[in-house]
mmCIF file of C-alpha atoms in Angstrom:
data_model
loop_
_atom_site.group_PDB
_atom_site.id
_atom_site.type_symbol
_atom_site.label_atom_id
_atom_site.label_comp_id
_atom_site.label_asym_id
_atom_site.label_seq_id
_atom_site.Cartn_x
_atom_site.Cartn_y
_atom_site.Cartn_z
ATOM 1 C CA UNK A 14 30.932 -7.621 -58.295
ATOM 2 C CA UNK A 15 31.200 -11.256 -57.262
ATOM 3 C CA UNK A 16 34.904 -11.175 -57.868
ATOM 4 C CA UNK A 17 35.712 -8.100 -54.964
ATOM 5 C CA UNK A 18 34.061 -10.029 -52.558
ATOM 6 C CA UNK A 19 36.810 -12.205 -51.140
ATOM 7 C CA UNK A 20 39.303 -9.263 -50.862
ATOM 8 C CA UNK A 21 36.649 -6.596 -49.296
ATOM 9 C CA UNK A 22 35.935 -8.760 -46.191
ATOM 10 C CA UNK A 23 39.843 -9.994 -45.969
ATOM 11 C CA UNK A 24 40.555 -6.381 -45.977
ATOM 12 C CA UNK A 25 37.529 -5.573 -43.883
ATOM 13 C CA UNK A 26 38.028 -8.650 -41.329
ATOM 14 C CA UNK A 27 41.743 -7.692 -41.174
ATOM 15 C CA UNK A 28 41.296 -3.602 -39.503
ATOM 16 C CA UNK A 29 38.711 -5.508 -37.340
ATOM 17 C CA UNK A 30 41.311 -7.854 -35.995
ATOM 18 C CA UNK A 31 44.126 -5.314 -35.551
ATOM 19 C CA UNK A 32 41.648 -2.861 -34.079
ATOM 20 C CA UNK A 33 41.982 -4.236 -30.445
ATOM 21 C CA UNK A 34 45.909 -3.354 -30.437
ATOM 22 C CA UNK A 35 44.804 0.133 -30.188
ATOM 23 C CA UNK A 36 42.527 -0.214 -27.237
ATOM 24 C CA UNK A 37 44.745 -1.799 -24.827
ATOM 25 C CA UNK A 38 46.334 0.645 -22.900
ATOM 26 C CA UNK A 39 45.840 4.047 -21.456
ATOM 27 C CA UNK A 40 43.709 2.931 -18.438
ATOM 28 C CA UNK A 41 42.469 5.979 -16.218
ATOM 29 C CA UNK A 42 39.508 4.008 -14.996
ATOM 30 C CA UNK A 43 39.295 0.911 -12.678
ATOM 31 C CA UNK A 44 37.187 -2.074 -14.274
ATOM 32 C CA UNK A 45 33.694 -2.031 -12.544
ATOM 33 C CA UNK A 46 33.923 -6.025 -12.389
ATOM 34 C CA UNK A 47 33.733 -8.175 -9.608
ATOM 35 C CA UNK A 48 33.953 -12.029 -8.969
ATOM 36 C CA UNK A 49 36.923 -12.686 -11.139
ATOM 37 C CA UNK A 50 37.176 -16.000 -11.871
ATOM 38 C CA UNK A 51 39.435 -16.554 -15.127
ATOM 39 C CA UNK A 52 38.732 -20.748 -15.115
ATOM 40 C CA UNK A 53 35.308 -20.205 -14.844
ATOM 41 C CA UNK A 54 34.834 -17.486 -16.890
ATOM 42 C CA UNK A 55 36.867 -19.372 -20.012
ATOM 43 C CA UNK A 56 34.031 -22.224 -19.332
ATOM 44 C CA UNK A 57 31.389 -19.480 -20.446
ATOM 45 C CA UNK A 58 33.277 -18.281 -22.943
ATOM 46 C CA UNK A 59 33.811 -22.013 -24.456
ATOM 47 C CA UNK A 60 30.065 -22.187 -24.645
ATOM 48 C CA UNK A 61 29.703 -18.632 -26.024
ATOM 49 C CA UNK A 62 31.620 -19.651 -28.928
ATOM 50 C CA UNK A 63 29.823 -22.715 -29.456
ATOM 51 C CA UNK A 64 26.331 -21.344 -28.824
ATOM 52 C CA UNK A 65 26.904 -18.086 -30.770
ATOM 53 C CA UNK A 66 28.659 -19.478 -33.779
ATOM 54 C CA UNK A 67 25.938 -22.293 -34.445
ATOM 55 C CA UNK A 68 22.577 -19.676 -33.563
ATOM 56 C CA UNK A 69 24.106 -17.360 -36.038
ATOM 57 C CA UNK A 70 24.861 -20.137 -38.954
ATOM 58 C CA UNK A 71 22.004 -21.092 -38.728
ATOM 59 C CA UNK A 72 19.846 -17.657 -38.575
ATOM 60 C CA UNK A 73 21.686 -16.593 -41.668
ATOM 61 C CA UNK A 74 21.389 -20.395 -43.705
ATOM 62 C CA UNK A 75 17.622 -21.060 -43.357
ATOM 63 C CA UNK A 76 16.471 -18.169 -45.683
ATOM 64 C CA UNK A 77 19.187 -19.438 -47.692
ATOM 65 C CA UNK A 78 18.232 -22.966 -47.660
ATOM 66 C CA UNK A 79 14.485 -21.563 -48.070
ATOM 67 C CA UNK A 80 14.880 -21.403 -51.693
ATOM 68 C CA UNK A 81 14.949 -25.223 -51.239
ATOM 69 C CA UNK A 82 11.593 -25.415 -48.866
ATOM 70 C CA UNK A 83 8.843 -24.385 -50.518
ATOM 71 C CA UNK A 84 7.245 -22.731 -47.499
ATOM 72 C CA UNK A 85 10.244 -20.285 -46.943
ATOM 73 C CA UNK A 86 10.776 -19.572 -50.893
ATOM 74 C CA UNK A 87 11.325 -15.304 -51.179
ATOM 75 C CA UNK A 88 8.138 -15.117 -53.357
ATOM 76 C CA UNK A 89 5.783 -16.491 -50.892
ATOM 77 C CA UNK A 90 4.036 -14.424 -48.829
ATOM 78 C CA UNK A 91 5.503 -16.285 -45.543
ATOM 79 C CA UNK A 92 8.865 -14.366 -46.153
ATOM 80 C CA UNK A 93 7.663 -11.464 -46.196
ATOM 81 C CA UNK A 94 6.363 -11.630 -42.751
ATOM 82 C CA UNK A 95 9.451 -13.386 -41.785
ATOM 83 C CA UNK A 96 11.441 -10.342 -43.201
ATOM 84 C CA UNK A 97 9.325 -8.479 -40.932
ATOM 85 C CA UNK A 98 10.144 -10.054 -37.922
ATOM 86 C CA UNK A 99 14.163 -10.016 -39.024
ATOM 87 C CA UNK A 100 13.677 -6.196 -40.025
ATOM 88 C CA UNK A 101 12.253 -5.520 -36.835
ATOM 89 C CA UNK A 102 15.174 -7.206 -34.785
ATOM 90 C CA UNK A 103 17.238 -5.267 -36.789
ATOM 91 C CA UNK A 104 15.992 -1.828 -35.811
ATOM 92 C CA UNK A 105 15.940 -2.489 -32.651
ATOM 93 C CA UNK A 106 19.222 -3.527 -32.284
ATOM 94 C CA UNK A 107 20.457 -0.374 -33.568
ATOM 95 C CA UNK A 108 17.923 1.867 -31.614
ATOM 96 C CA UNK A 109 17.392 -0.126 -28.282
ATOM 97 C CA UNK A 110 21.329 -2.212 -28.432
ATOM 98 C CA UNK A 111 23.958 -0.460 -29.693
ATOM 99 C CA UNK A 112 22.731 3.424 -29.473
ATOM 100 C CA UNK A 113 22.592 3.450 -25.862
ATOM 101 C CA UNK A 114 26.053 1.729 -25.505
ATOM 102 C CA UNK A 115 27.327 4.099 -27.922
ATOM 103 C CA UNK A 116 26.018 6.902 -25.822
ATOM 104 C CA UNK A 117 27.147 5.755 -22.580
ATOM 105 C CA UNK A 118 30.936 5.122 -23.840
ATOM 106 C CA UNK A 119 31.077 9.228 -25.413
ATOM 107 C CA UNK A 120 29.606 10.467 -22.257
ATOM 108 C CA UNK A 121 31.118 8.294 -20.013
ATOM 109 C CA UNK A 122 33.353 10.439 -17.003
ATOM 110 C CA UNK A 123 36.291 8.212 -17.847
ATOM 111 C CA UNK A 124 36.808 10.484 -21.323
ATOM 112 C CA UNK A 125 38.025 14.142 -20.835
ATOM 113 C CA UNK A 126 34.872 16.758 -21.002
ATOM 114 C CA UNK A 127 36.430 18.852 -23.492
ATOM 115 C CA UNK A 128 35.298 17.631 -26.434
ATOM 116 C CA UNK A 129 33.416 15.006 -25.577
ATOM 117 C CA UNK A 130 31.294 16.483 -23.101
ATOM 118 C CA UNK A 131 30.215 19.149 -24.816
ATOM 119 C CA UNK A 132 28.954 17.839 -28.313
ATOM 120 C CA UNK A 133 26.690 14.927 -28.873
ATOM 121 C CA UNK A 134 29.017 12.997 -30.714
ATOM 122 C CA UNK A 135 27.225 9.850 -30.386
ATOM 123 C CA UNK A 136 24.086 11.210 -32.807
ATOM 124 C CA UNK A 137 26.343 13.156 -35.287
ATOM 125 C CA UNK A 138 28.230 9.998 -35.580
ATOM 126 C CA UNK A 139 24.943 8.012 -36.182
ATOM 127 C CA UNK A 140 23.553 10.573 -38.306
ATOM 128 C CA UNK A 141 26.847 10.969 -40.634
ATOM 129 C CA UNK A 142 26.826 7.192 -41.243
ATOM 130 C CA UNK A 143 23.268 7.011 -42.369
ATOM 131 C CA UNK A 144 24.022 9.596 -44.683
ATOM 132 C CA UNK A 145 26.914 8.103 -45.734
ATOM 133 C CA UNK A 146 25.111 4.805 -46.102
ATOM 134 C CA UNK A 147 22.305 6.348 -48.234
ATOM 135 C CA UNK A 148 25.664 7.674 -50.561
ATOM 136 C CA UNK A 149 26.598 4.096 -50.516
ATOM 137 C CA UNK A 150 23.756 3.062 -51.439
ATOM 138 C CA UNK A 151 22.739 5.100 -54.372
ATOM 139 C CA UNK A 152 26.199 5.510 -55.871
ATOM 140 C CA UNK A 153 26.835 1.632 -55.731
ATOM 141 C CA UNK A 154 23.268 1.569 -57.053
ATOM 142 C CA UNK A 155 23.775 3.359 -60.007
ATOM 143 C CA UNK A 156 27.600 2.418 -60.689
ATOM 144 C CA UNK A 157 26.137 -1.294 -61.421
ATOM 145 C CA UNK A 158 22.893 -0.133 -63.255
ATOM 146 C CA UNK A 159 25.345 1.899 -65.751
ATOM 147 C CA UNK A 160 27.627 -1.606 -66.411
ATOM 148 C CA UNK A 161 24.779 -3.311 -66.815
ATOM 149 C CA UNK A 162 23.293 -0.785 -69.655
ATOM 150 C CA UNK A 163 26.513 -0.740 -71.074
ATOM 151 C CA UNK A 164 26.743 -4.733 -71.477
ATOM 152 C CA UNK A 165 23.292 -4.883 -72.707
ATOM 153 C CA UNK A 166 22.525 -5.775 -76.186
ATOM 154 C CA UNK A 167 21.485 -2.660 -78.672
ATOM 155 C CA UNK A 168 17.689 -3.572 -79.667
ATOM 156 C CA UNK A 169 16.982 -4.451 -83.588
ATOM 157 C CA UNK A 170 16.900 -1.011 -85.895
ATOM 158 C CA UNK A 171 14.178 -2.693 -87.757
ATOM 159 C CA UNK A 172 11.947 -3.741 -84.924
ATOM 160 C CA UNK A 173 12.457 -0.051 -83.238
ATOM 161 C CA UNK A 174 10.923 1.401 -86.394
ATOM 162 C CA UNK A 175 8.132 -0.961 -86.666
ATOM 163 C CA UNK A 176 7.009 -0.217 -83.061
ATOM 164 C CA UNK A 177 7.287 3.828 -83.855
ATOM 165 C CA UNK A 178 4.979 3.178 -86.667
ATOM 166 C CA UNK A 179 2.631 1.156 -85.002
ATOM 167 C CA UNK A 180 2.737 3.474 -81.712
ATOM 168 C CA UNK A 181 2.037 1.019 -79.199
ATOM 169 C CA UNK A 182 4.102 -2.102 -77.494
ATOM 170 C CA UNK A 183 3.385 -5.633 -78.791
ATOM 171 C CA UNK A 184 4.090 -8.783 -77.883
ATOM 172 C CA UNK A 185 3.122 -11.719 -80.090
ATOM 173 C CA UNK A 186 4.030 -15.395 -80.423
ATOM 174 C CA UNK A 187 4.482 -18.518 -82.776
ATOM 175 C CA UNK A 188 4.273 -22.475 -81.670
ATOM 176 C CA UNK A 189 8.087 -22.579 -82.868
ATOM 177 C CA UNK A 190 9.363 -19.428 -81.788
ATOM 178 C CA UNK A 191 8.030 -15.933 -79.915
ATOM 179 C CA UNK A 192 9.016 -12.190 -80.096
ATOM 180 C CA UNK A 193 8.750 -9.415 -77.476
ATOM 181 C CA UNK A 194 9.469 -5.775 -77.833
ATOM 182 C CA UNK A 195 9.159 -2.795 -75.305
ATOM 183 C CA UNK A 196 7.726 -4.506 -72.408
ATOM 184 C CA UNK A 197 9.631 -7.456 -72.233
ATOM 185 C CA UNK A 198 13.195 -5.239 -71.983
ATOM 186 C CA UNK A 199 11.634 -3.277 -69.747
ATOM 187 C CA UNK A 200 10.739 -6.238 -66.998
ATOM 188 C CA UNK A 201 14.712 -7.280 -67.689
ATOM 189 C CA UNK A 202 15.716 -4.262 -66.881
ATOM 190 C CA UNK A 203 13.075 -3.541 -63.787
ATOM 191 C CA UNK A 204 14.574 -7.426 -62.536
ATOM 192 C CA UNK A 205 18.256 -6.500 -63.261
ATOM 193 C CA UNK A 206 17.882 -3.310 -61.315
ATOM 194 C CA UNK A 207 16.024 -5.071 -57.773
ATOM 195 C CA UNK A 208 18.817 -7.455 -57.663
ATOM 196 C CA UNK A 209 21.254 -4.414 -58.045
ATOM 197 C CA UNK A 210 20.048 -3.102 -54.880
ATOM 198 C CA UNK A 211 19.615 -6.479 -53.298
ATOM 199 C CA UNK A 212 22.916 -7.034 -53.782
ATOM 200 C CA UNK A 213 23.960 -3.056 -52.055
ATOM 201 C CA UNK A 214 21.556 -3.942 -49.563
ATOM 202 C CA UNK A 215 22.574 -7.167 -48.249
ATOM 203 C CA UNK A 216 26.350 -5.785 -48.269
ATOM 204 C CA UNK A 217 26.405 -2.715 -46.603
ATOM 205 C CA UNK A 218 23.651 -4.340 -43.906
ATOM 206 C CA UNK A 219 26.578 -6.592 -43.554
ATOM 207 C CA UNK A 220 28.772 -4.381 -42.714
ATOM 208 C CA UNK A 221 26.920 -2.880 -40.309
ATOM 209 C CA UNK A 222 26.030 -5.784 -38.245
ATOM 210 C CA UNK A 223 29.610 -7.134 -38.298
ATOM 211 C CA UNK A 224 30.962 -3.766 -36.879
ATOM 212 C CA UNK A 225 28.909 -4.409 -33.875
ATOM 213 C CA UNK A 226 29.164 -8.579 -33.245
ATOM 214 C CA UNK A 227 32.927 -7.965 -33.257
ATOM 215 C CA UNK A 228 32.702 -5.306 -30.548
ATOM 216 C CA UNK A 229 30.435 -7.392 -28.248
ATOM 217 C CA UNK A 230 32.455 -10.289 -29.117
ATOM 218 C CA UNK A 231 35.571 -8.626 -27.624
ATOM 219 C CA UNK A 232 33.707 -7.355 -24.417
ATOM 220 C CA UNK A 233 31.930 -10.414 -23.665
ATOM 221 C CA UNK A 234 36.012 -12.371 -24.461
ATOM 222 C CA UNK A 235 37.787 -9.461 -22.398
ATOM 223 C CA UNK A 236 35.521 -9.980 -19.308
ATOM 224 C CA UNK A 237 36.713 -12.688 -16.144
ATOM 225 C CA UNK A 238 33.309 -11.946 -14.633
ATOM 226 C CA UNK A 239 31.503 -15.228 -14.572
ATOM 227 C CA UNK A 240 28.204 -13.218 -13.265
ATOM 228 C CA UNK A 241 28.391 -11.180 -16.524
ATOM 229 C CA UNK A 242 29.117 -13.489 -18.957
ATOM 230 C CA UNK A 243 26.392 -16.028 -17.700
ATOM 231 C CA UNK A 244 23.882 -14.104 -19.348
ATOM 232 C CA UNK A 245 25.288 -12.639 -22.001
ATOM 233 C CA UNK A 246 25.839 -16.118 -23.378
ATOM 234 C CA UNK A 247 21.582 -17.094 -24.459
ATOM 235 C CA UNK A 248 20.846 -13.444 -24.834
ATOM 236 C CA UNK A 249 23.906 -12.981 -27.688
ATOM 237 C CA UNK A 250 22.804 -16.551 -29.160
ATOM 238 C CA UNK A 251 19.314 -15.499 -29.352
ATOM 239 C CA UNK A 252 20.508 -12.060 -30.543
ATOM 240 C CA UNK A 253 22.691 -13.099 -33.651
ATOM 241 C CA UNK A 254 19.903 -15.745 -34.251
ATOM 242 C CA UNK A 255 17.532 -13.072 -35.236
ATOM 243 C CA UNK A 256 20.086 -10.694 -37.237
ATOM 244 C CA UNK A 257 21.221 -13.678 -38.836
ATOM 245 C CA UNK A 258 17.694 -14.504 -40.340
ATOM 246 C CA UNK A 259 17.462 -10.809 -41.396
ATOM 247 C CA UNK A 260 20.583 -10.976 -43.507
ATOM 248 C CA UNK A 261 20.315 -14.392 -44.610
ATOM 249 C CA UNK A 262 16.716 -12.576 -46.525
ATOM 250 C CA UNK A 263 18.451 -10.009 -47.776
ATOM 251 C CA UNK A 264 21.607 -12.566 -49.017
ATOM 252 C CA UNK A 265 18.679 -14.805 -50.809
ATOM 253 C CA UNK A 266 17.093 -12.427 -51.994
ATOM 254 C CA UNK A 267 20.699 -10.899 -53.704
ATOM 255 C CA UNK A 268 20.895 -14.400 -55.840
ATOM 256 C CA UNK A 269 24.710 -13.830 -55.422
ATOM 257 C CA UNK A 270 27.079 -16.686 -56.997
ATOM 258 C CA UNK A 271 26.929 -19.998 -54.247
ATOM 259 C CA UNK A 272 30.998 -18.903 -53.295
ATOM 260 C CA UNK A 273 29.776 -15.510 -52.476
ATOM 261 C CA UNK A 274 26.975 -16.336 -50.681
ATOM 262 C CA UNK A 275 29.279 -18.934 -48.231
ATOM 263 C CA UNK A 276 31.499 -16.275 -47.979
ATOM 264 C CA UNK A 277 29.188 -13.433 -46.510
ATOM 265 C CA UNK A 278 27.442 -16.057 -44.384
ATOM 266 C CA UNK A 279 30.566 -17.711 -43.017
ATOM 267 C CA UNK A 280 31.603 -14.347 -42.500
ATOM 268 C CA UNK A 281 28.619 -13.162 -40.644
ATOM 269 C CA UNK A 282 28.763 -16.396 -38.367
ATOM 270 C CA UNK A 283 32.648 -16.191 -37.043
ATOM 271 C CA UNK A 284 32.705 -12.331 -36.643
ATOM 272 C CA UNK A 285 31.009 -12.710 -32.979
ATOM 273 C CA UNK A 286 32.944 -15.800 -32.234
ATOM 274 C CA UNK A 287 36.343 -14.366 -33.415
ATOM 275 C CA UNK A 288 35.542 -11.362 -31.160
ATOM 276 C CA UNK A 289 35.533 -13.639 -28.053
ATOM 277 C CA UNK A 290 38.911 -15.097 -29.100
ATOM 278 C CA UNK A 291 40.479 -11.928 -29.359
ATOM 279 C CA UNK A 292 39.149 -10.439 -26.384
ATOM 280 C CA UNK A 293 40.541 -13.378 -24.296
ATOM 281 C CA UNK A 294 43.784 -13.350 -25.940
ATOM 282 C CA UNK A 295 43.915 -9.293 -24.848
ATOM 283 C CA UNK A 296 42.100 -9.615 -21.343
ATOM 284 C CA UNK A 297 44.825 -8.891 -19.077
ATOM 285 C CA UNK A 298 45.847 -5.538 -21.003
ATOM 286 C CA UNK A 299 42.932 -4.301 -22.123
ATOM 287 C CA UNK A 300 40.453 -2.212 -20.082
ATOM 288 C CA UNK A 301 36.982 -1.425 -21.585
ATOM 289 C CA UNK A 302 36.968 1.470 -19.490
ATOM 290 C CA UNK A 303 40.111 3.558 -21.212
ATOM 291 C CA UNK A 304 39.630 6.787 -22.704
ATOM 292 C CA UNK A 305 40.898 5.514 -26.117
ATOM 293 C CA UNK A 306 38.705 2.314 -26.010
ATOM 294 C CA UNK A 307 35.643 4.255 -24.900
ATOM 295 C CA UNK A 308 36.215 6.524 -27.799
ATOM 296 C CA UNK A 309 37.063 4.017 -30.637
ATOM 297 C CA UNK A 310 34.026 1.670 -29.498
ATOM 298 C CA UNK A 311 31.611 5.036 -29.036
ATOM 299 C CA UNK A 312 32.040 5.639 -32.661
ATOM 300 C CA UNK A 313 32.545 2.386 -34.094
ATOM 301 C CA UNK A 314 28.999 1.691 -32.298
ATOM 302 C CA UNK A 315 27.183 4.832 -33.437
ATOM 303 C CA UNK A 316 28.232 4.383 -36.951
ATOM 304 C CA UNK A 317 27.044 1.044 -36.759
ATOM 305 C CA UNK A 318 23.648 2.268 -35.418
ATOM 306 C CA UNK A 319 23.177 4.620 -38.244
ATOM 307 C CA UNK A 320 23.732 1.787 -40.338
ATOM 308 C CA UNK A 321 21.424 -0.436 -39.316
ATOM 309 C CA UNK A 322 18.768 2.098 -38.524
ATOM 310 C CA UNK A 323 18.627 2.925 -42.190
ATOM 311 C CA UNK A 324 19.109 -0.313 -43.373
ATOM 312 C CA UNK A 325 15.909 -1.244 -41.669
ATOM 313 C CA UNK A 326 13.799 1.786 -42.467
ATOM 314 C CA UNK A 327 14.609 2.421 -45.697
ATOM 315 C CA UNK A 328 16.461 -1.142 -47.293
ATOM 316 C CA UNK A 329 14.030 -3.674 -45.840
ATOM 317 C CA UNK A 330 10.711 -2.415 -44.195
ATOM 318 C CA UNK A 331 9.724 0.646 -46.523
ATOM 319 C CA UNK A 332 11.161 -1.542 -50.161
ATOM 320 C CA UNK A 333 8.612 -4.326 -48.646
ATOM 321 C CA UNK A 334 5.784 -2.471 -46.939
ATOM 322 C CA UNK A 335 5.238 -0.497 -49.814
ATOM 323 C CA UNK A 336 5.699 -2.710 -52.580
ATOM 324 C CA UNK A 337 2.803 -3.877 -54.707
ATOM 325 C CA UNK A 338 2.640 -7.627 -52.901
ATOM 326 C CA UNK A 339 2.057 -5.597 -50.156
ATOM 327 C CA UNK A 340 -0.143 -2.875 -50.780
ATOM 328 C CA UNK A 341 -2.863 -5.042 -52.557
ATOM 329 C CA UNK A 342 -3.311 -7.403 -49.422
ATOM 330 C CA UNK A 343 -4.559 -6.491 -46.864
ATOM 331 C CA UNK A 344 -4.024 -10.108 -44.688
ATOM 332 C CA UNK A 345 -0.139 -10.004 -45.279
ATOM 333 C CA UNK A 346 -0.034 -6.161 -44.279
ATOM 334 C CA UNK A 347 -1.639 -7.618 -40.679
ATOM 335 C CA UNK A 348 0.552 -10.419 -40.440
ATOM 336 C CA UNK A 349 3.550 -8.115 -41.354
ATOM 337 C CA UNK A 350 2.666 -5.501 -39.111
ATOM 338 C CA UNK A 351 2.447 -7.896 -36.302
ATOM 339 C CA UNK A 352 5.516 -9.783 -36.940
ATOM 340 C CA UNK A 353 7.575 -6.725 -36.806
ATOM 341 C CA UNK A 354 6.329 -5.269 -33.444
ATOM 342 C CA UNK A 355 6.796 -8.886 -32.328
ATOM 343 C CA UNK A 356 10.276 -8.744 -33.466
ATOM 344 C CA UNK A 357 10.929 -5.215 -32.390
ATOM 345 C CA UNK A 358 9.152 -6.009 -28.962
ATOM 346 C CA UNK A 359 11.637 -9.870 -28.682
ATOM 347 C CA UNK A 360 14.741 -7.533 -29.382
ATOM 348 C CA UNK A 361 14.232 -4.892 -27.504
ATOM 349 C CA UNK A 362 13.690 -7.393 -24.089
ATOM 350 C CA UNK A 363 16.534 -9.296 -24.620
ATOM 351 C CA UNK A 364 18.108 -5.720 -23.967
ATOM 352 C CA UNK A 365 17.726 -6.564 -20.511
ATOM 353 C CA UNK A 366 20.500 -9.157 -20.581
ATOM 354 C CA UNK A 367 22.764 -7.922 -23.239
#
């Protein structure tokens, strides 16, 4: 699994890059800015970059590092309310960020009505690709479950017998060596199988969130607008801060090989940063408010939406709300509850600026 990595997101990174070429032309609509000022504007940018690239290394490092800090380490209860909080910036950056961009490019006037006006692409789109996700999900699930039955070793003929004759599990030690049957295979298996979907998780939610930091990369790199960049620039740091930290949990908690784990985080960190590039290099041909642009971002967004809306519901808040650490304390249900409304509530303002 480790081994795919590097070629996925080369192939994955590469349609992302080319994807501007097919955005820049077929303008119908004037740009909406005002107060062009390219020299100024590049200033913004410069710090964009900067800003952006270091919030989000960081965000998706320190559950990384965490392993190393005793306070942050994925068994304490601490993480889990600090999943929380990253679960909750999640959803609402799929709900309260890029849904209602989504919906306002496919029902935008500069787009012909027939089709777009008259079916609501934006949640069949979303919908599709949180089915598509749970497919994902489940068939990537079990695809790695099967290989990992299949390179398991057989258990002892002789030791099967003995615990059909004896009709119970037993478990019983020596001060020089120590033998488990039944339940000890099964708590392998139970561990091999969590980090199976730790590992789906934390790829696919990957996916997801890249889709969109490329796409706000290239509108925030596109724009000359000095007035609309200014405040893109602390709410997008703040923004891939947060998602950062919610990946970065899910990457920990995936124990993937240290190369794979640079990867996806190195990844994570440049996709938003890269978008800005790319958007300056294509500012003076492409207009954001096209018909083909509208349409390719629409979708791109709404899939990304469904992504991350499942991702957060399913992947990350109902695994950890309802798991036994959980359920059987009442304190860290409290402090998770309010971390994610706090996160939620933090994402969903900074939807004010960006």
């Amino acid at each position: 699994m480790n081994k795919l990595l590097p070629h996925q997101f080369a192939t994955f990174f590469l349609l992302l890059v080319l994807l501007p070429t097919v955005v820049t032309g077929d303008c119908t609509c004037d740009s909406e800015e005002e107060d062009h000022n390219k020299e100024e504007a590049l200033k913004y940018k410069l710090v964009a970059i900067a800003s952006i690239l270091v919030a989000g290394a960081i965000g998706v490092f320190l559950p990384i590092l965490g392993k190393k800090i005793n306070a942050l380490d994925p068994n304490k209860y601490i993480f889990f309310i600090i999943k929380a909080f990253a679960a909750g910036v999640i959803l609402a950056t799929g709900f309260v960020h890029i849904l209602p961009d989504a919906f306002e490019n496919l029902t935008s006037p500069c787009i012909s009505e027939n089709p777009w006006g008259k079916f609501p692409f934006t949640g069949f789109v979303a919908m599709l690709s949180s089915i598509g996700t749970l497919m994902v999900d489940a068939f990537a699930t079990n695809y790695y479950k099967m290989s990992h039955c299949k390179n398991a070793l057989p258990v002892n003929a002789d030791e099967e017998r003995a615990n059909e004759h004896e009709g119970h599990v037993h478990v019983h030690t020596h001060a020089t060596h120590g033998h488990a049957h039944g339940a000890i295979l099964s708590s392998d298996e139970s561990g091999s199988s969590d980090l199976v979907r730790q590992r789906v998780i934390s790829q696919v939610l990957e996916v997801g969130i890249v889709v969109h930091s490329v796409i706000i990369g290239i509108a925030l790199g596109a724009s000359q607008s000095p007035k609309t960049i200014r405040p893109l620039v602390a709410a997008l740091t703040f923004h891939q801060f947060f998602e950062g930290m919610g990946l970065g949990g899910c990457i920990a908690q995936a124990k993937f090989k240290r190369r794979a784990v640079l990867i996806m985080a190195l990844f994570f960190s440049l996709t938003t940063p890269v978008g800005i590039v790319i958007g300056f290099g294509i500012s003076n041909v492409y207009n954001e408010n096209s018909p083909t642009a509208l349409i390719v971002e629409g979708t791109l967004n709404a899939a990304s939406a469904g992504i991350l809306i499942y991702m957060a519901l399913v992947d990350l808040l109902a695994a950890d709300f309802m798991s036994a650490e959980m359920q059987k304390s009442g304190r860290l249900q409290l402090g998770a509850n309010a971390s994610l409304l706090l996160g939620v509530g933090l994402m969903s303002l900074l939807a004010k600026w960006a």
